[in-house]
Structure formats: structure tokens, C-alpha cells
Coordinates of N, CA and C in Angstrom, one line a residue:
X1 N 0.9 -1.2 0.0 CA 0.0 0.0 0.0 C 0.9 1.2 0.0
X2 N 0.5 2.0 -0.7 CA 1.6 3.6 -1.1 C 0.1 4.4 -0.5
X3 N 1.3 5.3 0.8 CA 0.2 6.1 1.2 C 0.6 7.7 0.8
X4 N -0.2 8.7 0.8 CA 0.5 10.4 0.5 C -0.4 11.1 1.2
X5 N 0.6 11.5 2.5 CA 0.0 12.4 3.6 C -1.1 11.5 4.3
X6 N -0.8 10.7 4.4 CA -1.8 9.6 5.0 C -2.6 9.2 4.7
X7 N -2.9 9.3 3.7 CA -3.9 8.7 2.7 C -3.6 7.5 1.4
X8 N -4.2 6.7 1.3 CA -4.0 5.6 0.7 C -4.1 6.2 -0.9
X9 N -3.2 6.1 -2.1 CA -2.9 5.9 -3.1 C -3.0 4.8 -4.2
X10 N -2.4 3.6 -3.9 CA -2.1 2.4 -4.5 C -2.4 1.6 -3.7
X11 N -3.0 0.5 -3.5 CA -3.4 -0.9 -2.8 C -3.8 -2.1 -3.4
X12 N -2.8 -2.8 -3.7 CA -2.2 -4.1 -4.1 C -1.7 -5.2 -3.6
X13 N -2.1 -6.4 -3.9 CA -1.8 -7.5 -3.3 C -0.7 -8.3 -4.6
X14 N 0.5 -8.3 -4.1 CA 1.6 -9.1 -4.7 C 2.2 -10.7 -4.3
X15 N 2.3 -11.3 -5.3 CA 2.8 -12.9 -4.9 C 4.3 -12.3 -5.3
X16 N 5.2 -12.2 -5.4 CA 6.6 -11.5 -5.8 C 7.0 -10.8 -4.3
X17 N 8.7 -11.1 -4.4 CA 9.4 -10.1 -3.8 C 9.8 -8.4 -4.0
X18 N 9.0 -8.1 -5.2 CA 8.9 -7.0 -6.1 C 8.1 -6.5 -6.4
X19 N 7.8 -5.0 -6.7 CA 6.6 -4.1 -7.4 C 7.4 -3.3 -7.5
X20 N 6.1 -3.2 -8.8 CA 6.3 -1.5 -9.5 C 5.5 -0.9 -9.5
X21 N 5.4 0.5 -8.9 CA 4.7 0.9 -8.8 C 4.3 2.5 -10.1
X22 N 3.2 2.4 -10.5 CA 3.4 3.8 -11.7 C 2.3 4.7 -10.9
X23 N 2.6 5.9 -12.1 CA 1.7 7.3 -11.6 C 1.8 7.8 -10.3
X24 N 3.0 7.1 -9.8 CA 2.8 8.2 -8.5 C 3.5 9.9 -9.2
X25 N 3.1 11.0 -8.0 CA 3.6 12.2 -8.7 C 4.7 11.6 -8.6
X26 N 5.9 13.0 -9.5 CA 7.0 13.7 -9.4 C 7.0 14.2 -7.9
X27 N 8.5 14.7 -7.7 CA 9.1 15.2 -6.4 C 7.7 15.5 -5.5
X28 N 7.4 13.9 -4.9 CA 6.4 14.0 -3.6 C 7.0 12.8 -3.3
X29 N 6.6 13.3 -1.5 CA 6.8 12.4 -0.5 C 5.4 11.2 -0.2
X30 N 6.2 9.8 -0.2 CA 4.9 9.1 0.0 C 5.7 7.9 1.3
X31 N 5.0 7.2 2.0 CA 5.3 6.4 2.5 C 4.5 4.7 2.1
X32 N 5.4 3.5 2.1 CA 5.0 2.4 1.6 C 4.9 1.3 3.0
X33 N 3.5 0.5 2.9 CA 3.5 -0.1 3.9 C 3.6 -1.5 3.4
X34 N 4.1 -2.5 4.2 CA 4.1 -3.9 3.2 C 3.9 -4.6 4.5
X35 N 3.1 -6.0 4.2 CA 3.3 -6.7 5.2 C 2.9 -8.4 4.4
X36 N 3.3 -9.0 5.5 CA 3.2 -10.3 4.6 C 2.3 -11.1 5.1
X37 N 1.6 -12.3 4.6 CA 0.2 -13.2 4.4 C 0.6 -14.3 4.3
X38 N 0.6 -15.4 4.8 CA 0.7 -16.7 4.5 C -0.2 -17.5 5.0
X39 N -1.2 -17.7 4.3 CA -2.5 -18.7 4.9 C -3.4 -17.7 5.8
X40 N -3.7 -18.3 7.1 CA -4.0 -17.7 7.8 C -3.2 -16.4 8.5
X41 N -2.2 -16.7 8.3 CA -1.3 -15.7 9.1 C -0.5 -14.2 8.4
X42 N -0.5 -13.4 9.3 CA -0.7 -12.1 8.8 C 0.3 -11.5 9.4
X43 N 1.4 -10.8 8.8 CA 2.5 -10.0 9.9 C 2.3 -8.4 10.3
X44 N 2.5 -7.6 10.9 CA 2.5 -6.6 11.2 C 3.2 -5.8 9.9
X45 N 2.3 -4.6 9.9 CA 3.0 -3.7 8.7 C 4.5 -3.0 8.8
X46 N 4.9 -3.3 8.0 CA 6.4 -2.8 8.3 C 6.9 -1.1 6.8
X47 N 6.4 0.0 7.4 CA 6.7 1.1 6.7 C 8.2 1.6 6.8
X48 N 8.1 2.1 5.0 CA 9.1 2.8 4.5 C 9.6 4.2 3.8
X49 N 9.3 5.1 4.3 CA 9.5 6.7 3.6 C 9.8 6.6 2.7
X50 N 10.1 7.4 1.2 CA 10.3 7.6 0.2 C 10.2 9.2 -0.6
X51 N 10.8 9.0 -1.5 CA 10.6 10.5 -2.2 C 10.5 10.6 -3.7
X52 N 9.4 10.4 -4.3 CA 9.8 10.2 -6.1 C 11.1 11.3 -6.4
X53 N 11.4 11.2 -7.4 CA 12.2 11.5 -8.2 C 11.4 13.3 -8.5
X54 N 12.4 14.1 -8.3 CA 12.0 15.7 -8.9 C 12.0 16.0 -10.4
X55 N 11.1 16.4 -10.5 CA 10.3 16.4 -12.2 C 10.2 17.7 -12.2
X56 N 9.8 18.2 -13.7 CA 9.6 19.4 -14.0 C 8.1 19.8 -13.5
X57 N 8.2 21.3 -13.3 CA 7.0 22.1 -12.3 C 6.2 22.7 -13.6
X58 N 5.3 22.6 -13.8 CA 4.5 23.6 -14.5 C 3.9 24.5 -14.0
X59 N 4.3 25.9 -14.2 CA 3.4 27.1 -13.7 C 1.8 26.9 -13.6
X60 N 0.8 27.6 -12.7 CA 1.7 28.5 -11.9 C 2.0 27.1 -10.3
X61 N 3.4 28.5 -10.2 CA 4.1 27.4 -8.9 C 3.7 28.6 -8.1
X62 N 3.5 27.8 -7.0 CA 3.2 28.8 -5.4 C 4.3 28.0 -4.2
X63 N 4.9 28.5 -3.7 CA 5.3 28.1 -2.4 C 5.4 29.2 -1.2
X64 N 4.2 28.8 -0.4 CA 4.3 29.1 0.8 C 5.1 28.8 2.3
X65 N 5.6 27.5 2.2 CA 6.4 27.0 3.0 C 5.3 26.3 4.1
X66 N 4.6 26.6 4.2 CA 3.5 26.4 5.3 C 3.1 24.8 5.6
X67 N 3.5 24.0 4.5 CA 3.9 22.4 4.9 C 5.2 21.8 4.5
X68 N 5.9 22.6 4.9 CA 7.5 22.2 5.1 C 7.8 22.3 6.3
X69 N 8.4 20.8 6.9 CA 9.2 20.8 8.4 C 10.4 22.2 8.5
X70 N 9.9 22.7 9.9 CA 11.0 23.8 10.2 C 12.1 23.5 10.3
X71 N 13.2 24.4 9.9 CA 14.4 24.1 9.5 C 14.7 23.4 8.5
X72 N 13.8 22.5 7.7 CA 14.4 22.2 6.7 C 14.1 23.3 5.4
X73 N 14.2 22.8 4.2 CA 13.8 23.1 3.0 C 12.8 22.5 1.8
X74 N 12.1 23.3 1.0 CA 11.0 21.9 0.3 C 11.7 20.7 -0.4
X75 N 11.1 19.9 -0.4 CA 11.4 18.9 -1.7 C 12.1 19.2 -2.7
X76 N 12.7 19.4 -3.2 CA 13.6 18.9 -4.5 C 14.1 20.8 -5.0
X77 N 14.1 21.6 -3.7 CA 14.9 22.7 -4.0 C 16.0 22.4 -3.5
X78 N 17.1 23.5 -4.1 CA 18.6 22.9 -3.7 C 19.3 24.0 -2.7
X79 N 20.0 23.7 -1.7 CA 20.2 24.6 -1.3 C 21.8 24.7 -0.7
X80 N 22.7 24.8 -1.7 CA 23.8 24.6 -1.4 C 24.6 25.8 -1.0
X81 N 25.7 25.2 -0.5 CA 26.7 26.4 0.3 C 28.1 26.4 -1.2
X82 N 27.9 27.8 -1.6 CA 29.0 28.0 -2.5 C 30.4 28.4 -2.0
X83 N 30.7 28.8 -0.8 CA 31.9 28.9 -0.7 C 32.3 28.0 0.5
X84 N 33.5 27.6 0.7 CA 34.1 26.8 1.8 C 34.5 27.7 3.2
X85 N 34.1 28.8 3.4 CA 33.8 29.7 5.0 C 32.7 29.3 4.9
X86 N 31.5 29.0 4.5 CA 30.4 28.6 5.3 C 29.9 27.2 5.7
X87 N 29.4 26.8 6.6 CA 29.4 26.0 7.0 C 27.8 25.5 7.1
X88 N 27.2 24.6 7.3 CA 25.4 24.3 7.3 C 24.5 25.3 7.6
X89 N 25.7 25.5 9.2 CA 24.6 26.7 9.9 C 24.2 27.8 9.0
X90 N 24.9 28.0 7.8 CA 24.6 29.5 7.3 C 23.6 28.9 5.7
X91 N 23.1 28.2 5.7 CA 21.7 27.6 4.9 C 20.8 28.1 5.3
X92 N 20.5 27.9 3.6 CA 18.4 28.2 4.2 C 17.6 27.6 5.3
X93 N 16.7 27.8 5.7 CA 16.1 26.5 6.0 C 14.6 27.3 6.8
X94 N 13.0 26.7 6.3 CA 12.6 27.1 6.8 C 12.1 27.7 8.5
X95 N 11.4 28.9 8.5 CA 11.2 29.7 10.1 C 10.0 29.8 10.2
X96 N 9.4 30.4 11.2 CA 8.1 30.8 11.9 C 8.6 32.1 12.1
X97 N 8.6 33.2 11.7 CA 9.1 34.3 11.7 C 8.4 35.1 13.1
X98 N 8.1 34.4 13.7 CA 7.5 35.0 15.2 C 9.2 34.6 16.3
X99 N 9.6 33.5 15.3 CA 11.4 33.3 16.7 C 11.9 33.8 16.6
X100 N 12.1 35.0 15.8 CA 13.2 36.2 15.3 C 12.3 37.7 15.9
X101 N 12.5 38.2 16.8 CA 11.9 39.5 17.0 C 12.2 40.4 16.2
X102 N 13.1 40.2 15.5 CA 13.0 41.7 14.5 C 12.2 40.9 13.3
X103 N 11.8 39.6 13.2 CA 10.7 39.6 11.8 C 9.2 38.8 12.1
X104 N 8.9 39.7 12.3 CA 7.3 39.6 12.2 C 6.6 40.1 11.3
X105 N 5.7 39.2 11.0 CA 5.1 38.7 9.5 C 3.4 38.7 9.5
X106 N 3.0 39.0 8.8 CA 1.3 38.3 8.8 C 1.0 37.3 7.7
X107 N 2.5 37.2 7.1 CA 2.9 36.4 6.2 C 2.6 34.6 6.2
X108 N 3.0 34.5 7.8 CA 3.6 33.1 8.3 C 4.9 32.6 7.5
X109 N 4.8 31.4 7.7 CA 6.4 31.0 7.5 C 7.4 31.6 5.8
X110 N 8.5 31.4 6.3 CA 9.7 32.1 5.3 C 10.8 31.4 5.7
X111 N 11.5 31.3 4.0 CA 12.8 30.2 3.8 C 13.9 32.0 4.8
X112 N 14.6 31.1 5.3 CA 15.4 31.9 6.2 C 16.6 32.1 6.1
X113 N 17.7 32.5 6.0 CA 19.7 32.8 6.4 C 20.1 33.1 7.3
X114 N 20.8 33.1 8.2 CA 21.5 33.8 8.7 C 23.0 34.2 8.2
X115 N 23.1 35.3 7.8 CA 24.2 36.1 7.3 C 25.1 36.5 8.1
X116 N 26.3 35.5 8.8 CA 26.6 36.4 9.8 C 27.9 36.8 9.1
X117 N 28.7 36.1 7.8 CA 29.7 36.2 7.4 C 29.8 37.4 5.8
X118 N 30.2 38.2 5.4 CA 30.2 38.7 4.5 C 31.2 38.0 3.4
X119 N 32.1 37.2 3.5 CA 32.7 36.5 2.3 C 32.6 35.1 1.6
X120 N 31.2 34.7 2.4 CA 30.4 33.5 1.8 C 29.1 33.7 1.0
X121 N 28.8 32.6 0.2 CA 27.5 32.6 -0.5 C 26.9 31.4 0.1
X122 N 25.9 31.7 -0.3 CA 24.9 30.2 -0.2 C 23.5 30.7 -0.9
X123 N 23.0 29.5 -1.5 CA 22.1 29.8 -2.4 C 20.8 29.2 -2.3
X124 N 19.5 29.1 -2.2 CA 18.2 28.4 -2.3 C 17.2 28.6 -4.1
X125 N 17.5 27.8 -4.5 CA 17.0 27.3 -5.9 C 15.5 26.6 -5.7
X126 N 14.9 26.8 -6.7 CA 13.5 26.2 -6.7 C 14.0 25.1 -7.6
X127 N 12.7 24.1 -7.6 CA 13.3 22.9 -8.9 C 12.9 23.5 -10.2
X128 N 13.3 22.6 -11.5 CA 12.9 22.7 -12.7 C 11.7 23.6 -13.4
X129 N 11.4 24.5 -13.5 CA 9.8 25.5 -13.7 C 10.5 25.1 -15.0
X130 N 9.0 24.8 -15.9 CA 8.7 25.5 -17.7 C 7.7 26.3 -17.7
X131 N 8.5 27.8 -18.2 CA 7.7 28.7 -18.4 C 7.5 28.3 -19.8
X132 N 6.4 28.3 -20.1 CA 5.5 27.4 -21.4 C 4.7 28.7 -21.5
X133 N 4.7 30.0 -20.6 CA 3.5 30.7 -21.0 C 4.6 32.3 -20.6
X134 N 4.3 33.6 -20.7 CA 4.3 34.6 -19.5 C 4.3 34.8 -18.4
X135 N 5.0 34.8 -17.3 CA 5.5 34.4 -15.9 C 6.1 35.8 -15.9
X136 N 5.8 35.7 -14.3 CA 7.0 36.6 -13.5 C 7.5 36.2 -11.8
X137 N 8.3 36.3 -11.1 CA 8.6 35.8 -10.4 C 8.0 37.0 -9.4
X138 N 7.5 36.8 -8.3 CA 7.2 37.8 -7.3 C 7.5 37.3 -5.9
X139 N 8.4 38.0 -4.8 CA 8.3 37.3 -3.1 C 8.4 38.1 -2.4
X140 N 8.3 38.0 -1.2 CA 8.4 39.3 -0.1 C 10.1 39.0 0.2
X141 N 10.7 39.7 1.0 CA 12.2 39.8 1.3 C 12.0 40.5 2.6
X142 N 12.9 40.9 3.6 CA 13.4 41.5 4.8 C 14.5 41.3 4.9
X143 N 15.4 42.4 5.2 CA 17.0 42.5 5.7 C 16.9 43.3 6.6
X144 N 18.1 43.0 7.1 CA 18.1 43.8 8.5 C 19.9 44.6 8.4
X145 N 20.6 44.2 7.6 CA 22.2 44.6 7.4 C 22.5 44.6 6.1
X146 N 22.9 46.0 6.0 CA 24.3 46.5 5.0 C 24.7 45.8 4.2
X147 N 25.1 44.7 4.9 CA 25.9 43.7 4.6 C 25.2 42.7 4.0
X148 N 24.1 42.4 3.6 CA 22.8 41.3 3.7 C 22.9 42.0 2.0
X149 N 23.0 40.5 1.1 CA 22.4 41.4 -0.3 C 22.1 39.9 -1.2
X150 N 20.9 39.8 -1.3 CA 20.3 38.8 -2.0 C 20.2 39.0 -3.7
X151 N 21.0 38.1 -4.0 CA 21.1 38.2 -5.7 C 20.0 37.4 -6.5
X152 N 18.8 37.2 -6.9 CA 18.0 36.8 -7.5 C 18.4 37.0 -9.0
X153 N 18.5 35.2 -9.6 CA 19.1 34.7 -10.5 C 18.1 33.7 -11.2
X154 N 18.1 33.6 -12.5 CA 17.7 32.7 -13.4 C 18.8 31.7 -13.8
X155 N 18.3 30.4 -13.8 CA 19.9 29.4 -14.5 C 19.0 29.0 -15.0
X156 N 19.2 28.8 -16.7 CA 18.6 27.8 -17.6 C 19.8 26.9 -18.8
X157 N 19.7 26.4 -19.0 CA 20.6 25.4 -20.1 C 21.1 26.3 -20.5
X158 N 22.0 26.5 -21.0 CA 23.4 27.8 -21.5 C 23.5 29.0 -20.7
X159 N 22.8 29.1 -19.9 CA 23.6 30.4 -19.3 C 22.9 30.3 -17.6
X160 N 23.1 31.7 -17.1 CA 22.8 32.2 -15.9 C 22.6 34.0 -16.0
X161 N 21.3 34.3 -15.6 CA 21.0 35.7 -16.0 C 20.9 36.0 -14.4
X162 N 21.3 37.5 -14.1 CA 21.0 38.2 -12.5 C 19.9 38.7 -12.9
X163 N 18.7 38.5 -12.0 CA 17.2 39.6 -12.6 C 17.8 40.9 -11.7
X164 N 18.3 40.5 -10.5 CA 18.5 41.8 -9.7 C 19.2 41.1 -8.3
X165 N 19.9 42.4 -7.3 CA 20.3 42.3 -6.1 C 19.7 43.3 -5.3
X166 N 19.4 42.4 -4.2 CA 18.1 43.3 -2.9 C 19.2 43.8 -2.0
X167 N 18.6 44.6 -1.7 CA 19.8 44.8 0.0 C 18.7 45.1 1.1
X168 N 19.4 46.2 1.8 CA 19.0 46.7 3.4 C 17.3 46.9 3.2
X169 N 16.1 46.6 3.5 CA 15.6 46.8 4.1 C 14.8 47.4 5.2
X170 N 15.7 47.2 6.3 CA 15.6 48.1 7.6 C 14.3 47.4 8.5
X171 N 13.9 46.2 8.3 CA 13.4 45.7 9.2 C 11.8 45.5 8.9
X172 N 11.5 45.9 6.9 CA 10.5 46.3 6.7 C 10.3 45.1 5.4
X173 N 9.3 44.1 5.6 CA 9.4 43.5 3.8 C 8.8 44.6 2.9
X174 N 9.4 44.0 1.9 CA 9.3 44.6 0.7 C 8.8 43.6 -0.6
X175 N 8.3 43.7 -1.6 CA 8.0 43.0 -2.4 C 9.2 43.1 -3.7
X176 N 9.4 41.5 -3.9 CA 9.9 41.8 -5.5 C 9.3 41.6 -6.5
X177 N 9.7 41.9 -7.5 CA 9.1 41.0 -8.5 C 10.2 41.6 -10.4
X178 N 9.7 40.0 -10.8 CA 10.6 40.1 -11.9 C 10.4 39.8 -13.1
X179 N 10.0 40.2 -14.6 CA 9.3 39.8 -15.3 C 10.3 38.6 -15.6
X180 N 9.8 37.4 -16.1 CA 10.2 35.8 -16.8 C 9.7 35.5 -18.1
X181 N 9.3 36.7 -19.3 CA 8.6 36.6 -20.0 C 9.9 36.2 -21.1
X182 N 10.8 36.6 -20.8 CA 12.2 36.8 -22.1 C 12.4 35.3 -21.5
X183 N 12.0 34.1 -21.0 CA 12.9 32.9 -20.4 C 11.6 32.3 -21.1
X184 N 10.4 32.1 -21.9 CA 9.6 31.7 -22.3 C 9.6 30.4 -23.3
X185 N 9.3 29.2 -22.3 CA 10.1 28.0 -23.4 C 10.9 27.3 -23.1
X186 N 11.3 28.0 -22.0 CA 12.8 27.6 -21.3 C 12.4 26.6 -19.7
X187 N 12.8 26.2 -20.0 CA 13.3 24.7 -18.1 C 14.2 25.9 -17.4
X188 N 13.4 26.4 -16.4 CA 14.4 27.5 -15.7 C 14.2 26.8 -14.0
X189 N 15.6 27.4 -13.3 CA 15.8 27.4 -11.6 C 15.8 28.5 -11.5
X190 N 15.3 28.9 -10.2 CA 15.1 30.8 -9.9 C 15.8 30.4 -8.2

């Protein structure tokens, strides 16, 4: 049995040490329960987490964060540390913006940084989008330092475009946004 979010999916009875299973989504989490039957006898279910495979997103994409475990990040975004001064601690990773006194939100939750170094990068990528149509990228932002400067970047197959760099803030979000109409056609990461 393949369950998603607790809910049953697939339910199948197998004579084999093996299945396959089709149509489940792309980049979702499901858990598989198996248990075994012999005659009368019946064993306790024994579950196993899993995560398909990250596939391309079709617009429109929303991410709220709002069913993503705290501190971590969603499914099949990437969120790597580009320079060798930083270390995990300085990843994204989602917050409840009520543990930070200077960010309060009516927003609820937001992918998070701590910046405490100026000569490191680290980056948070969405997965695969096809803009197949007119898009534009839009998010809220808050900074609180000088020193704080978020580069919002397009990567698609041949290159890497800057849409722009955010800075200071002052303790206030702000909205961005970015037209994606010139990336039209394209498998992009933002």
C-alpha cells in the first residue's frame, strides 16, 4: 500500500518479492506499507518513507512554506553552500518568523539565512519550472544589514541571467518581483 500524507494511493496485493509501482507524482513524498500473508497468518506492517524522483514544475508554482518541516527546505529545492567559509549553519532553512523579534510577519512562515559572514555565498534554488507561457517571479524579502544582499538569479541550459540584487531593508518586507517573459520556453531554476 503507497500512502501520500496519510492517505492511501495504491493498494495491491503481490505474490513477488517486487513491485512496481506507476503514476505516482513527481518530487512528492509518500510512505509504503508492506506486510506479509501466509494462509491464515498475517504479519505486522512494516513502513518505509520515500521521495519520487524531482520532475519538472508547471506554472503556476506557489510556495508558501507552510507544509514544510521547520528548518528544513522543500522537496527537490537545492540549497547549497558555495563557498568553503560557510558551514550548514549558514543555509536556508525554513522559520516561523515570530522566533526572530525583529521579523514579524502576517505572512507566516519564510525560507530563512543567517548572514553572519560577508565573504560566503549560499544559495536556495526552486526545482525545474517551464515557463510554457508569460510568468513573472514575485516574493516578499526583509533585511536587516548593509551587509545582507540577496542576488535573484535565473539558470537555464546555457547560461545564468541576474534579474537583480536586494539589499537593506531596515526591518521592513518589501515586495519583488521580476518579469520571466524573455525565459519563455525555457526549463528554468530561480
Amino acid at each position: 500500500e503507497i500512502l501520500q500524507a496519510g492517505i492511501s494511493v495504491v493498494s495491491m496485493t503481490v505474490n513477488a518479492t517486487t513491485a512496481t509501482f506507476t503514476n505516482l507524482q513527481a518530487s512528492t513524498a509518500y510512505e509504503a506499507r508492506v506486510r506479509g500473508v501466509y494462509g491464515d497468518e498475517v504479519s505486522a506492517w512494516v513502513t518505509v518513507n520515500f521521495n519520487t524522483n524531482c520532475g519538472v514544475v508547471y506554472p503556476p508554482f506557489v510556495e508558501t512554506f507552510e507544509n514544510v518541516q521547520l528548518s528544513s527546505i522543500p522537496l527537490c529545492w537545492d540549497n547549497s553552500t558555495v563557498s568553503s567559509l560557510l558551514d550548514n549553519m549558514y543555509n536556508w532553512a525554513v522559520y516561523q518568523p515570530e522566533e526572530y523579534s525583529y521579523i514579524t510577519t502576517e505572512y507566516g512562515r519564510c525560507a530563512r539565512i543567517q548572514c553572519a559572514s560577508t565573504s560566503g555565498h549560499s544559495m536556495l534554488m526552486t526545482p525545474s519550472l517551464s515557463l510554457n507561457g508569460d510568468y513573472s517571479l514575485s516574493f516578499k524579502y526583509v533585511s536587516s544589514s548593509a551587509n545582507e544582499k540577496l542576488k535573484v538569479v535565473v539558470v537555464y541550459d546555457g547560461g545564468a541571467d541576474t534579474l537583480g540584487t536586494l539589499g537593506n531593508t531596515e526591518h521592513v518586507w518589501e515586495t519583488a518581483r521580476y518579469d520571466l517573459s524573455s525565459y519563455k520556453g525555457k526549463v528554468v531554476k530561480l
